[in-house]
Coordinates of C-alpha atoms in Angstrom, one line a residue:
X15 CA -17.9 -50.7 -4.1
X16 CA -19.2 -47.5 -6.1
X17 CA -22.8 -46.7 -6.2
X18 CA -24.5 -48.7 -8.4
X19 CA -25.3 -46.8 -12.2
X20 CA -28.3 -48.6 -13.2
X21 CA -31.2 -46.3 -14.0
X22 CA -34.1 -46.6 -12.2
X23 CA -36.7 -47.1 -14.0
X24 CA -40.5 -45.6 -13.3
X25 CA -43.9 -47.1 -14.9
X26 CA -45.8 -44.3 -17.1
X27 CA -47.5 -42.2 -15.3
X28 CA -50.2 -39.9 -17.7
X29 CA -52.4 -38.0 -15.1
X30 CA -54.3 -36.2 -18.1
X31 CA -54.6 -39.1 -20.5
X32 CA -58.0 -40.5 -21.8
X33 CA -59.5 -44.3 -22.2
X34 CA -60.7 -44.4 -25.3
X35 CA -63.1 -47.0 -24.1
X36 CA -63.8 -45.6 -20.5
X37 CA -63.5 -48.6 -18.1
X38 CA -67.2 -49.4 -16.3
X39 CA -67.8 -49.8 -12.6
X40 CA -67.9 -53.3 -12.8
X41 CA -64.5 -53.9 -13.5
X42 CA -62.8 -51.2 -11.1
X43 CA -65.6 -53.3 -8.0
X44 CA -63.9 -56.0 -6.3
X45 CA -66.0 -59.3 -7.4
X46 CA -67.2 -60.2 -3.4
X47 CA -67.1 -56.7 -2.4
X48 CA -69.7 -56.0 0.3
X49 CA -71.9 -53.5 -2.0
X50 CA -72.3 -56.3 -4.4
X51 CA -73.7 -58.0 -1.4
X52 CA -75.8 -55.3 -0.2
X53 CA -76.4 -54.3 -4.0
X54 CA -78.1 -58.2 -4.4
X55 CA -80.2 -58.6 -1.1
X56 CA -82.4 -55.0 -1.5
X57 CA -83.1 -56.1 -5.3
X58 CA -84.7 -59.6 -3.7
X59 CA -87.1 -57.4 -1.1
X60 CA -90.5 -56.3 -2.1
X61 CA -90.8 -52.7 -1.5
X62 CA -94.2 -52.4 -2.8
X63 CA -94.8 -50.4 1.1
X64 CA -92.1 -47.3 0.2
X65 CA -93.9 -47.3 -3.2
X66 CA -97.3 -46.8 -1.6
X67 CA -96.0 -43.3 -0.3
X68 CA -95.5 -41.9 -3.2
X69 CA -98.4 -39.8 -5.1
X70 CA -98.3 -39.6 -9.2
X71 CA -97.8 -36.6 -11.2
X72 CA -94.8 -34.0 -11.3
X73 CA -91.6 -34.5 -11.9
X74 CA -89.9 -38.0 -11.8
X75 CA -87.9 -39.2 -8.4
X76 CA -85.2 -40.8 -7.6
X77 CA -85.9 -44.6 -6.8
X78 CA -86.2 -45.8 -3.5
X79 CA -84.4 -48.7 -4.0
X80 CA -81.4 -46.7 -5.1
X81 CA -82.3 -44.4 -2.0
X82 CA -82.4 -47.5 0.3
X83 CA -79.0 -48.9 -0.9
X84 CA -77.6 -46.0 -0.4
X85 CA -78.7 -45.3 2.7
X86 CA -77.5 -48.7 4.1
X87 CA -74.0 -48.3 2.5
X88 CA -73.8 -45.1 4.6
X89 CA -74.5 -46.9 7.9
X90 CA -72.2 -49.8 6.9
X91 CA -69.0 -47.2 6.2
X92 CA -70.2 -45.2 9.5
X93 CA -71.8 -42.2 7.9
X94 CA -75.3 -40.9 9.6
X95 CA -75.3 -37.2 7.9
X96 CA -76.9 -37.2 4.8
X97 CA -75.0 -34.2 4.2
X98 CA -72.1 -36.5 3.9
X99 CA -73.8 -39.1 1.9
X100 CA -74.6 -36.2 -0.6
X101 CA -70.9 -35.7 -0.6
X102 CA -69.7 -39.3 -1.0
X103 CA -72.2 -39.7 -4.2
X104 CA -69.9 -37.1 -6.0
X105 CA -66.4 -39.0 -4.8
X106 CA -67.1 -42.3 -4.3
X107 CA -66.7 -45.1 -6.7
X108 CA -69.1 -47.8 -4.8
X109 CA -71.8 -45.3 -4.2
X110 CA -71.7 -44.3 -7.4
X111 CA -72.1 -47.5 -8.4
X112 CA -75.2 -48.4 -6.1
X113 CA -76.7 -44.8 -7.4
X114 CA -75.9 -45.7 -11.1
X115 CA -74.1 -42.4 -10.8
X116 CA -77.2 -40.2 -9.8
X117 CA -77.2 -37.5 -7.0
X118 CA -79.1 -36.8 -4.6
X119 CA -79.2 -34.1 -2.2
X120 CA -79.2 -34.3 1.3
X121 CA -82.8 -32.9 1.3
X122 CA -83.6 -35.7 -0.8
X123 CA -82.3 -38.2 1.2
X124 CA -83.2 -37.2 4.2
X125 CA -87.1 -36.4 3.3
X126 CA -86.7 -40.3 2.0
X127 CA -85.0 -41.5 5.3
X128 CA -87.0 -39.5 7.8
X129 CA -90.5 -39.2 6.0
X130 CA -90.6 -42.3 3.4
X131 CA -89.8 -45.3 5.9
X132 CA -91.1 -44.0 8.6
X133 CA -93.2 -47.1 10.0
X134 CA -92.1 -49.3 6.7
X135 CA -88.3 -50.2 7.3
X136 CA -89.3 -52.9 9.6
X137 CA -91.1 -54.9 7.3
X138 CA -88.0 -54.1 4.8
X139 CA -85.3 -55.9 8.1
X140 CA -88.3 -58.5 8.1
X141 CA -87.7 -59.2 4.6
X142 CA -84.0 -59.1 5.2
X143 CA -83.8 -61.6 8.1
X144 CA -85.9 -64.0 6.3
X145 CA -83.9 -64.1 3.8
X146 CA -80.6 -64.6 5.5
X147 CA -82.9 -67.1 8.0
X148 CA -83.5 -69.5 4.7
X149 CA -79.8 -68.9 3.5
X150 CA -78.3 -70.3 6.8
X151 CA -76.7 -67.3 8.0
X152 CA -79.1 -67.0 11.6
X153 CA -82.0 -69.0 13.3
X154 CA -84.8 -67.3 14.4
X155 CA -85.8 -70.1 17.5
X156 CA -82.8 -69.7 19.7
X157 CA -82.0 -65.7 20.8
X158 CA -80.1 -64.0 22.5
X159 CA -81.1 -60.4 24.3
X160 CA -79.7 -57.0 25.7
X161 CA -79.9 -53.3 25.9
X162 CA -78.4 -50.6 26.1
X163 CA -79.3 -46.4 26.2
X164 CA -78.2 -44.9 22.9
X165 CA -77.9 -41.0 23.5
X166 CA -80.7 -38.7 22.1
X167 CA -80.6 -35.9 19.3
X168 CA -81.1 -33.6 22.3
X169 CA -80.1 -30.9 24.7
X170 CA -78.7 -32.8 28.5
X171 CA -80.1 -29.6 30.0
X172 CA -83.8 -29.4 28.8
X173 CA -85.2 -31.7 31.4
X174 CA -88.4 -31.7 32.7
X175 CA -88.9 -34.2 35.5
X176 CA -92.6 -35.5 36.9
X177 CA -91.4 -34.9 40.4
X178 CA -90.8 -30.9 40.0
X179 CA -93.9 -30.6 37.4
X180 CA -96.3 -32.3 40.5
X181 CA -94.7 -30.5 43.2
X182 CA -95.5 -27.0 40.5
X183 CA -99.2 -28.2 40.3
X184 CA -99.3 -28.6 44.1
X185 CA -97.7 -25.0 44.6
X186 CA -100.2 -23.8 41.9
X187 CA -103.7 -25.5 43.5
X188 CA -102.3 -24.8 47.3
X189 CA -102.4 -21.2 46.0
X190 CA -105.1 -20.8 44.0
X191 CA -106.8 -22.6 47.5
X192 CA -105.3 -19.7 49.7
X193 CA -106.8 -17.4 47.3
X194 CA -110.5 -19.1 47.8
X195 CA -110.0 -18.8 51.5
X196 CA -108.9 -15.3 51.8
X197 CA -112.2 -14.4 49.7
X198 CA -114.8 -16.3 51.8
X199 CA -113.4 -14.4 54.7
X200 CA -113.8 -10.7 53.1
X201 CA -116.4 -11.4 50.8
X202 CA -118.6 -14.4 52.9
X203 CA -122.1 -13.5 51.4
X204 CA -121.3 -13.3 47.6
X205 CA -118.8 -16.7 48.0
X206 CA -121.9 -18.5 49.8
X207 CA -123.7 -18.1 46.6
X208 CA -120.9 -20.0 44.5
X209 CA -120.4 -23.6 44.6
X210 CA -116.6 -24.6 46.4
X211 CA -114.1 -26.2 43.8
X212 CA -112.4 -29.3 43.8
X213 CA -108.9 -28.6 44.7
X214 CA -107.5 -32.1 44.1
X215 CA -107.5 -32.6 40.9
X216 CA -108.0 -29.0 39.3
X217 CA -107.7 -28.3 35.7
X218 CA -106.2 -25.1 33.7
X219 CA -110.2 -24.5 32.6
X220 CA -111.4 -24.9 36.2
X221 CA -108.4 -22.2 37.5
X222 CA -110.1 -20.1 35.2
X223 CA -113.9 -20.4 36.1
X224 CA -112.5 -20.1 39.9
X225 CA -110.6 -17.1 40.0
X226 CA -113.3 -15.4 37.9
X227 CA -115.2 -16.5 40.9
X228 CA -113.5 -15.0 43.3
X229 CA -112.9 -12.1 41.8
X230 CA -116.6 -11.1 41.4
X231 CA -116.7 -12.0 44.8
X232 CA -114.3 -9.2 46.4
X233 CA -115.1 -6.5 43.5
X234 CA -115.6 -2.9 45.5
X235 CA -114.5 -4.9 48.3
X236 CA -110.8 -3.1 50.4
X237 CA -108.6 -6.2 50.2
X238 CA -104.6 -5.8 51.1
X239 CA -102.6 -5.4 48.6
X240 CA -100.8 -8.5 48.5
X241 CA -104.2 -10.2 48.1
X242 CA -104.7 -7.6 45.0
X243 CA -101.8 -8.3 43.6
X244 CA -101.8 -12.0 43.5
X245 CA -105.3 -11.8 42.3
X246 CA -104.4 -10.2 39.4
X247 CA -101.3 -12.8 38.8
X248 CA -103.8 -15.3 39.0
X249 CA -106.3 -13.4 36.3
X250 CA -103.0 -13.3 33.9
X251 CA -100.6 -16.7 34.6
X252 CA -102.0 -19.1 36.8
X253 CA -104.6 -20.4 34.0
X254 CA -101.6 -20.3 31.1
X255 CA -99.4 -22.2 33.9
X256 CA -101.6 -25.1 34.3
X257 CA -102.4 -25.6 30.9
X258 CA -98.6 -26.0 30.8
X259 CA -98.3 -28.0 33.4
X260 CA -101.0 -30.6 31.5
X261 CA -99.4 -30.3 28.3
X262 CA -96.1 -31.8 29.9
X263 CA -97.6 -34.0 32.2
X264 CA -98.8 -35.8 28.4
X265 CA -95.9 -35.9 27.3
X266 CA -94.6 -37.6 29.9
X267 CA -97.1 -40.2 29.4
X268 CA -96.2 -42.1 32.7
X269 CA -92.7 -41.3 32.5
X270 CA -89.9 -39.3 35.2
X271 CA -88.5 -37.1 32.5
X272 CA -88.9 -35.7 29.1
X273 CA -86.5 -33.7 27.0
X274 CA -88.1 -30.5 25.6
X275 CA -85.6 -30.7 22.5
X276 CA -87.0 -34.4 21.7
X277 CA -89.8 -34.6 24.1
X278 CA -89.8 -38.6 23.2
X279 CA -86.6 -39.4 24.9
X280 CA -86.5 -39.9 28.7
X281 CA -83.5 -39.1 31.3
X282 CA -81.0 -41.9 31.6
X283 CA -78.0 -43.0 33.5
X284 CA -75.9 -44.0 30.5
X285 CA -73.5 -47.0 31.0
X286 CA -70.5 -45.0 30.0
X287 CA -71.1 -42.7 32.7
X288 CA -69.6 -44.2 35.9
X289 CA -70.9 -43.0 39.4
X290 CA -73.7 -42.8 41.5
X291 CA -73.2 -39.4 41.2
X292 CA -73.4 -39.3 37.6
X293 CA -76.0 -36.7 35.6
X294 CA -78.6 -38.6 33.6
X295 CA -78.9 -37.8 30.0
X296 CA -81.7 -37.9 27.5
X297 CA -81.3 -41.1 25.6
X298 CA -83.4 -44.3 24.2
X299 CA -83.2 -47.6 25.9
X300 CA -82.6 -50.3 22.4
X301 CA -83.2 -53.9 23.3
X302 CA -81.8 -56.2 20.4
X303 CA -82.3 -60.0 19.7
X304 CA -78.9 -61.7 18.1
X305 CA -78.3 -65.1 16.7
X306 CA -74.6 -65.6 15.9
X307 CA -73.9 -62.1 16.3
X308 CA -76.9 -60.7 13.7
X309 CA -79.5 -58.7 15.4
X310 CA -83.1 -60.4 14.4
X311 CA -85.5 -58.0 16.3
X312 CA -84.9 -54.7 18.0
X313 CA -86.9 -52.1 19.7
X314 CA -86.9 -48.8 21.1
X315 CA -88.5 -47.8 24.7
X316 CA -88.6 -45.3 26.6
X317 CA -88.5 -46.8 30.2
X318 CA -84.7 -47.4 30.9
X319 CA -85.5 -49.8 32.8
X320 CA -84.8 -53.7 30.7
X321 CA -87.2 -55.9 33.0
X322 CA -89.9 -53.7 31.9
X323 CA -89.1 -54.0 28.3
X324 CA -88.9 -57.9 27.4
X325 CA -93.3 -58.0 27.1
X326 CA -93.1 -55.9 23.9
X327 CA -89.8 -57.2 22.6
X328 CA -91.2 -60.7 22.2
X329 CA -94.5 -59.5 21.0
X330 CA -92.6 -57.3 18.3
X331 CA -89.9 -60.7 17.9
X332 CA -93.9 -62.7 17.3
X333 CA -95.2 -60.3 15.2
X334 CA -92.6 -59.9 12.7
X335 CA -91.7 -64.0 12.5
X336 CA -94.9 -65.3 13.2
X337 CA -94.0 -67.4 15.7
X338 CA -92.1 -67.1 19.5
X339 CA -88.4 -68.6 19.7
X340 CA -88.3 -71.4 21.5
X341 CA -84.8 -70.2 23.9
X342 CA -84.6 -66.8 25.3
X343 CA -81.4 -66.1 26.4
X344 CA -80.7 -62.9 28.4
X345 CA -78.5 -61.7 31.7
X346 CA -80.3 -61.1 35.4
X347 CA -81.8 -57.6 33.7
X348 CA -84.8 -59.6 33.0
X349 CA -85.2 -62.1 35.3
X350 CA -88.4 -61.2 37.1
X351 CA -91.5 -63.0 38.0
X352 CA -93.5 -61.4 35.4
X353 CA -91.0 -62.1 32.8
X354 CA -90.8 -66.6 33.7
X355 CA -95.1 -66.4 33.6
X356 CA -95.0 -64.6 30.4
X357 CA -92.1 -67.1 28.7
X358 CA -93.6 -70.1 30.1
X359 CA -97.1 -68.9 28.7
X360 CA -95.9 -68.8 25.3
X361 CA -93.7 -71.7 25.6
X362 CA -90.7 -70.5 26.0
X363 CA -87.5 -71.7 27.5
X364 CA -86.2 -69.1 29.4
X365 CA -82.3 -69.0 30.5
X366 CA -82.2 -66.1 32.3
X367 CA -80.5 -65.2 35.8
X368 CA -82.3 -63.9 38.8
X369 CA -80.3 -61.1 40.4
X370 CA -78.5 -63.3 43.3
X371 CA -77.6 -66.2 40.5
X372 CA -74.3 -65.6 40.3
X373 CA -73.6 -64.6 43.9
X374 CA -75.1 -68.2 44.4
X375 CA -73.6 -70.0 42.4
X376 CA -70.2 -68.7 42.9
X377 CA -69.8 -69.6 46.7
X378 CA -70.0 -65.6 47.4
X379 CA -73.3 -65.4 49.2
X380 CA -72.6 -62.6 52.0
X381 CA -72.7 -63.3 55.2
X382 CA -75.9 -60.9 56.2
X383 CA -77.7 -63.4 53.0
X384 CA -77.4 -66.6 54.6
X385 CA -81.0 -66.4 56.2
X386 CA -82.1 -64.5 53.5
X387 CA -85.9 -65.8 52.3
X388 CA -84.6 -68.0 49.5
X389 CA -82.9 -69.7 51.9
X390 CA -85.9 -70.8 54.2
X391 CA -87.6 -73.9 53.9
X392 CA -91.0 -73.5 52.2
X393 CA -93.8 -76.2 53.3
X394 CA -96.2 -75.5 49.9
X395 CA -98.8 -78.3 51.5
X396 CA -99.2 -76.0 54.9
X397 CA -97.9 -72.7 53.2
X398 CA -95.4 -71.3 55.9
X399 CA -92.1 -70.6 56.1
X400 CA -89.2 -72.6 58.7
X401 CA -87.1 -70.2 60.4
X402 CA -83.5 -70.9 60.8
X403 CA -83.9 -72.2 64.7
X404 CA -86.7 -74.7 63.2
X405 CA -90.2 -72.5 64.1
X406 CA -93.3 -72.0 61.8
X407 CA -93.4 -68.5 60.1
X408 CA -96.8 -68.4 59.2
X409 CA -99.0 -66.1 56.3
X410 CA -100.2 -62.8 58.6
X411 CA -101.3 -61.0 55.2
X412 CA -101.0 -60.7 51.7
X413 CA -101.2 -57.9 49.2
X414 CA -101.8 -57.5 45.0
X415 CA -99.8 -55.2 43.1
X416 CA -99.5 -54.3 39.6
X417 CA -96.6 -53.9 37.6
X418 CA -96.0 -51.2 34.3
X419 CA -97.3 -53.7 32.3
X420 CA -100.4 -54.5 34.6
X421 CA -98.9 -58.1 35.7
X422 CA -100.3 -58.7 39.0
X423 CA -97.4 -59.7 41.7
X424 CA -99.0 -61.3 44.6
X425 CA -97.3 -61.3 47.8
X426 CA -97.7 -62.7 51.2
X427 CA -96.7 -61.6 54.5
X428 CA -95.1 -64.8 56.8
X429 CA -94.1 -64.0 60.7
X430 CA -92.8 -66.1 62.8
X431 CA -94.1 -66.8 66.4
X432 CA -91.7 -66.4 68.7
X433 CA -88.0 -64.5 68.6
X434 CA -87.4 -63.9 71.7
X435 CA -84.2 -65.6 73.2
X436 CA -83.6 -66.6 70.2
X437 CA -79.3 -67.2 69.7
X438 CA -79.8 -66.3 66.0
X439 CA -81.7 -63.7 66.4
X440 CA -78.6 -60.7 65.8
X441 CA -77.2 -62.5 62.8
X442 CA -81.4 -63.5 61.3
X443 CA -83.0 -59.8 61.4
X444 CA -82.4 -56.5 63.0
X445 CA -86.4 -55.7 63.4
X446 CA -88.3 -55.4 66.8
X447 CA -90.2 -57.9 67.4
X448 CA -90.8 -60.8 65.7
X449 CA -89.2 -61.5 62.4
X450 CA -91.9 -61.0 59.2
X451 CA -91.0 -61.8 55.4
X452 CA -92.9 -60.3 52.4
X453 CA -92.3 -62.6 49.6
X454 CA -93.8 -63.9 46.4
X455 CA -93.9 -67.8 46.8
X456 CA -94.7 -68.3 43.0
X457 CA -91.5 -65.7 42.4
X458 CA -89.3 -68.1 44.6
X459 CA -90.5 -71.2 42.5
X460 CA -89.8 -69.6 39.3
X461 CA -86.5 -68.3 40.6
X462 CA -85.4 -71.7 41.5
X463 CA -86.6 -73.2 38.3
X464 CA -84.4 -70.8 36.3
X465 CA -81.2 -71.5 38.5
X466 CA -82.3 -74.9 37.9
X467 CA -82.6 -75.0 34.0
X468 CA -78.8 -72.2 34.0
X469 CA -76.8 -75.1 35.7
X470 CA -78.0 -77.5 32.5
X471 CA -75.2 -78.7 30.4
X472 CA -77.3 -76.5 27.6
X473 CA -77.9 -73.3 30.4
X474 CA -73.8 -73.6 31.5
X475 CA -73.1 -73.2 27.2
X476 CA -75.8 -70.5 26.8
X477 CA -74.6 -68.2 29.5
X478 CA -71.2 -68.8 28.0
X479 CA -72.2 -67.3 24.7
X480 CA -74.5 -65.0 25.4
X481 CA -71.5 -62.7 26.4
X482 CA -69.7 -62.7 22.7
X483 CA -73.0 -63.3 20.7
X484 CA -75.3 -60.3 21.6
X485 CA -72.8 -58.2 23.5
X486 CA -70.4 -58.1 21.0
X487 CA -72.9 -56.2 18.7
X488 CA -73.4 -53.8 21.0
X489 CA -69.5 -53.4 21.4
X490 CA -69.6 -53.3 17.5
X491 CA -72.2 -50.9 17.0
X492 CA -70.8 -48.6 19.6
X493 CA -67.2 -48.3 19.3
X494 CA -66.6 -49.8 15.4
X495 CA -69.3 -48.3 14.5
X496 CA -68.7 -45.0 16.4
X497 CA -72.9 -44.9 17.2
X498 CA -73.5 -43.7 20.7
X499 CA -75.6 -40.5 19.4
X500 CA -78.9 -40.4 17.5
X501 CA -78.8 -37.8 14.5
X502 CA -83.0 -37.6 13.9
X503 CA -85.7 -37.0 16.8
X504 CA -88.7 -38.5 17.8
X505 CA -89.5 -42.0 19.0
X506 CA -90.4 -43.3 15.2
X507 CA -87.7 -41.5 13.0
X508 CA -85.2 -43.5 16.1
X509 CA -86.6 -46.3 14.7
X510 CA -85.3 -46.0 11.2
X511 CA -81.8 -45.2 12.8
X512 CA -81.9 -48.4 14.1
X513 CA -83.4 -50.3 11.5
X514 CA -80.9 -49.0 8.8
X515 CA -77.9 -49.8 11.4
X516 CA -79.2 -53.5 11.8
X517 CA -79.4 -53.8 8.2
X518 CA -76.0 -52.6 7.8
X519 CA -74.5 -54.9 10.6
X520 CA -76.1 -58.3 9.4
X521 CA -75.1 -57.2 5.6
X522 CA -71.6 -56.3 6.5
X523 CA -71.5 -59.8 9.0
X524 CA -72.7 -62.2 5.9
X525 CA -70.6 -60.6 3.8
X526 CA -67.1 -60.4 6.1

């Protein structure tokens, strides 16, 4: 058969042709779009807090409820910059709908971002949660927790570790020590006359008063000139250098590292990075609280260390809901001594592993673990230990110690009385002598507790779910999302990052 002869036929197409009546917004925006969504929850808040910041006079400003919606529709479509916001104001019909077709520049929106909710965008996710808590959409009794180390808006090479800064100071004092020693032996009489420093604990002011000291002491005195030329280092650095040395040993504030780009975010082993061998990185460590996969508390810290971080989680998750959940549901990150006394003191239920649950419970308990100290008999009425041949290991000592967050871990020292001849004795410990255990009985009791309460029919469904409700965020937030970097600095402009990304996840959730 021929080719067919029909013409084909094309609908009008009128590139440069004008509505009379332009169409609106309204109409061209999807009925159950999500920025209808997002449009309808900031207009219920109160942000009577954002409105506080601002001072009267001048020229008129953009309103930070526009700001905020904007903002959040940013973080929902994956754009952090406000450069590109700026951009997509200009292009894009939903922001341009959200803005009622204003502009903004990136200055603008960043000053508001950076500057106007700094310390106020919590209480705005408050506000948010509550509001999706009365709709339905989450509880706020039952949660579920995790980290994860979110990289920093900073340089991976402008470390500054505690370790090198205290063996610096050592250098520094040992020194400036050498120096007083060398003087009492040229210049004996005039050094009698001044009072010996503390070299322990010296200061940048005390390097000063010292070395002024000393070199009184050996003026018009022939001293070598090695002596003279380290004296008149010292004169010119060595007070500068300590006062250095102090200033970074603030801002570490207790912590191994500090980045001098953001001097708020500590060095990291980040999950991504795989190896032993594997350079930490500045970062954040951001705990979250989910309930069906929406995030209703999160936190910044900068220990990277999770057990450490579960205290002030809670108290944040208390402070912002007025009251404590009544589950906690987290992985073996957490499960420390400290952690069970501070849940069961508020009342919590807490399902969370120990770090040899799942070895246990699994039938994978290695062989050099089967007389581990869990795995002793404990006689609570007589307090000792039973060896694996049968013998009383009795309490030989016990010591206190406090943890990061001051909890105090007691711990008790058990030996046995006899090991010698003992058949066991190759395959029960390695030591000389008799075999001695250090353990926390109170942390053995808890520990058995919790494996009690994770083998429940409701602990067997928890652990199940905690794996797809609050590690699926993170798997959302990271690779949907594309968020693995920080784009402002500082420990409280972090915050809003997060805050405005939480927003965005439980708006774009409700509304999926």
């Amino acid at each position: 058969m021929g080719k067919s002869h029909n013409k084909v036929v094309f609908k009008d197409y009128h590139q440069h042709q004008q509505y009379l009546i332009p169409p609106s917004f309204d109409e061209l925006i999807d009925a159950k779009h999500v920025v209808r969504v997002l449009s309808r929850i900031v207009d219920q808040i109160s942000i009577d807090p954002i409105l506080e910041q601002y001072v009267g006079g001048g020229s008129s400003r953009y309103h930070p409820r526009m700001l905020m919606k904007v903002l959040i529709y940013g973080y929902m479509n994956n754009i952090y910059s406000s450069r590109k916001i700026e951009a997509q104001l200009k292009v894009n019909i939903h922001f341009m709908w959200l803005s009622g077709m204003s502009t903004p520049d990136h200055h603008t929106i960043n000053r508001f971002r950076s500057d106007r909710l700094k310390g106020i965008l919590k209480e705005v996710f408050m506000q948010v949660s509550h509001l999706l808590a009365e709709a339905g959409y989450l509880s706020l009794s039952r949660v579920f927790v995790d980290g994860t180390k979110i990289h920093a808006n900073a340089n991976r090479y402008s470390f500054v570790w505690a370790k090198s800064l205290k063996t610096n100071r050592g250098k520094l004092t040992k020194q400036l020590e050498e120096l007083w020693e060398y003087a009492q032996e040229v210049a004996g009489q005039e050094m009698n006359q001044e009072s010996t420093p503390d070299f322990v604990d010296v200061n940048s002011e005390q390097i000063q008063q010292t070395v002024e000291k000393i070199d009184r002491a050996l003026k018009g005195k022939s001293i070598e000139s090695s002596m003279k030329t380290k004296l008149s280092k010292a004169k010119k650095e060595w007070p500068e250098r300590m006062a250095k040395y102090e200033q970074q040993e603030e801002l570490l504030a207790g912590r191994n590292s500090y980045s001098k780009t953001d001097p708020d975010a500590t060095f990291m082993r980040m999950k991504e990075d795989h190896g032993e061998n594997a350079p930490a990185k500045p970062g954040y460590n951001l705990q979250i609280s989910t309930n069906e996969q929406m995030i209703v508390n999160y936190t910044i810290h900068q220990s990277p260390a999770d057990t450490t971080t579960l205290r002030d989680h809670l108290d944040e998750h208390v402070r912002m809901h007025s009251q404590a959940p009544k589950e906690v549901i987290a992985d073996a990150g957490y499960g420390s001594e400290e952690n069970y006394v501070m849940l069961d003191a508020l009342g919590v239920e807490a399902y969370i592993k120990h770090n040899h649950f799942d070895a246990e419970h699994r039938g994978k308990i290695k062989p050099k673990r089967t007389f581990a100290v869990e795995h002793l008999h404990y006689n609570a009425a007589e307090d000792y230990f039973v060896c694996p041949m049968g013998q009383a290991m009795r309490k030989v000592d016990q010591k206190s110690q406090k943890s990061a967050n001051d909890y105090e871990r007691s711990r008790s020292a058990y030996r046995a009385a006899n090991c010698n001849g003992c058949p066991l004795r190759g395959a029960c410990h390695k030591t000389t002598g008799n075999r001695t255990i250090v353990v926390s009985v109170k942390g053995l009791k808890l520990r058995a507790q919790a494996s009690e309460r994770l083998q429940t029919e409701h602990g067997v469904a928890f652990r199940k779910k905690r794996c797809w409700d609050v590690e699926s965020v993170f798997g959302n937030l990271k690779h949907n999302k594309g968020f693995r970097r920080f784009s402002l600095r500082g420990l409280e402009k972090v915050e809003i990052e997060v805050g405005l990304l939480a927003i965005a996840h439980n708006l774009m959730k409700i509304a999926s």
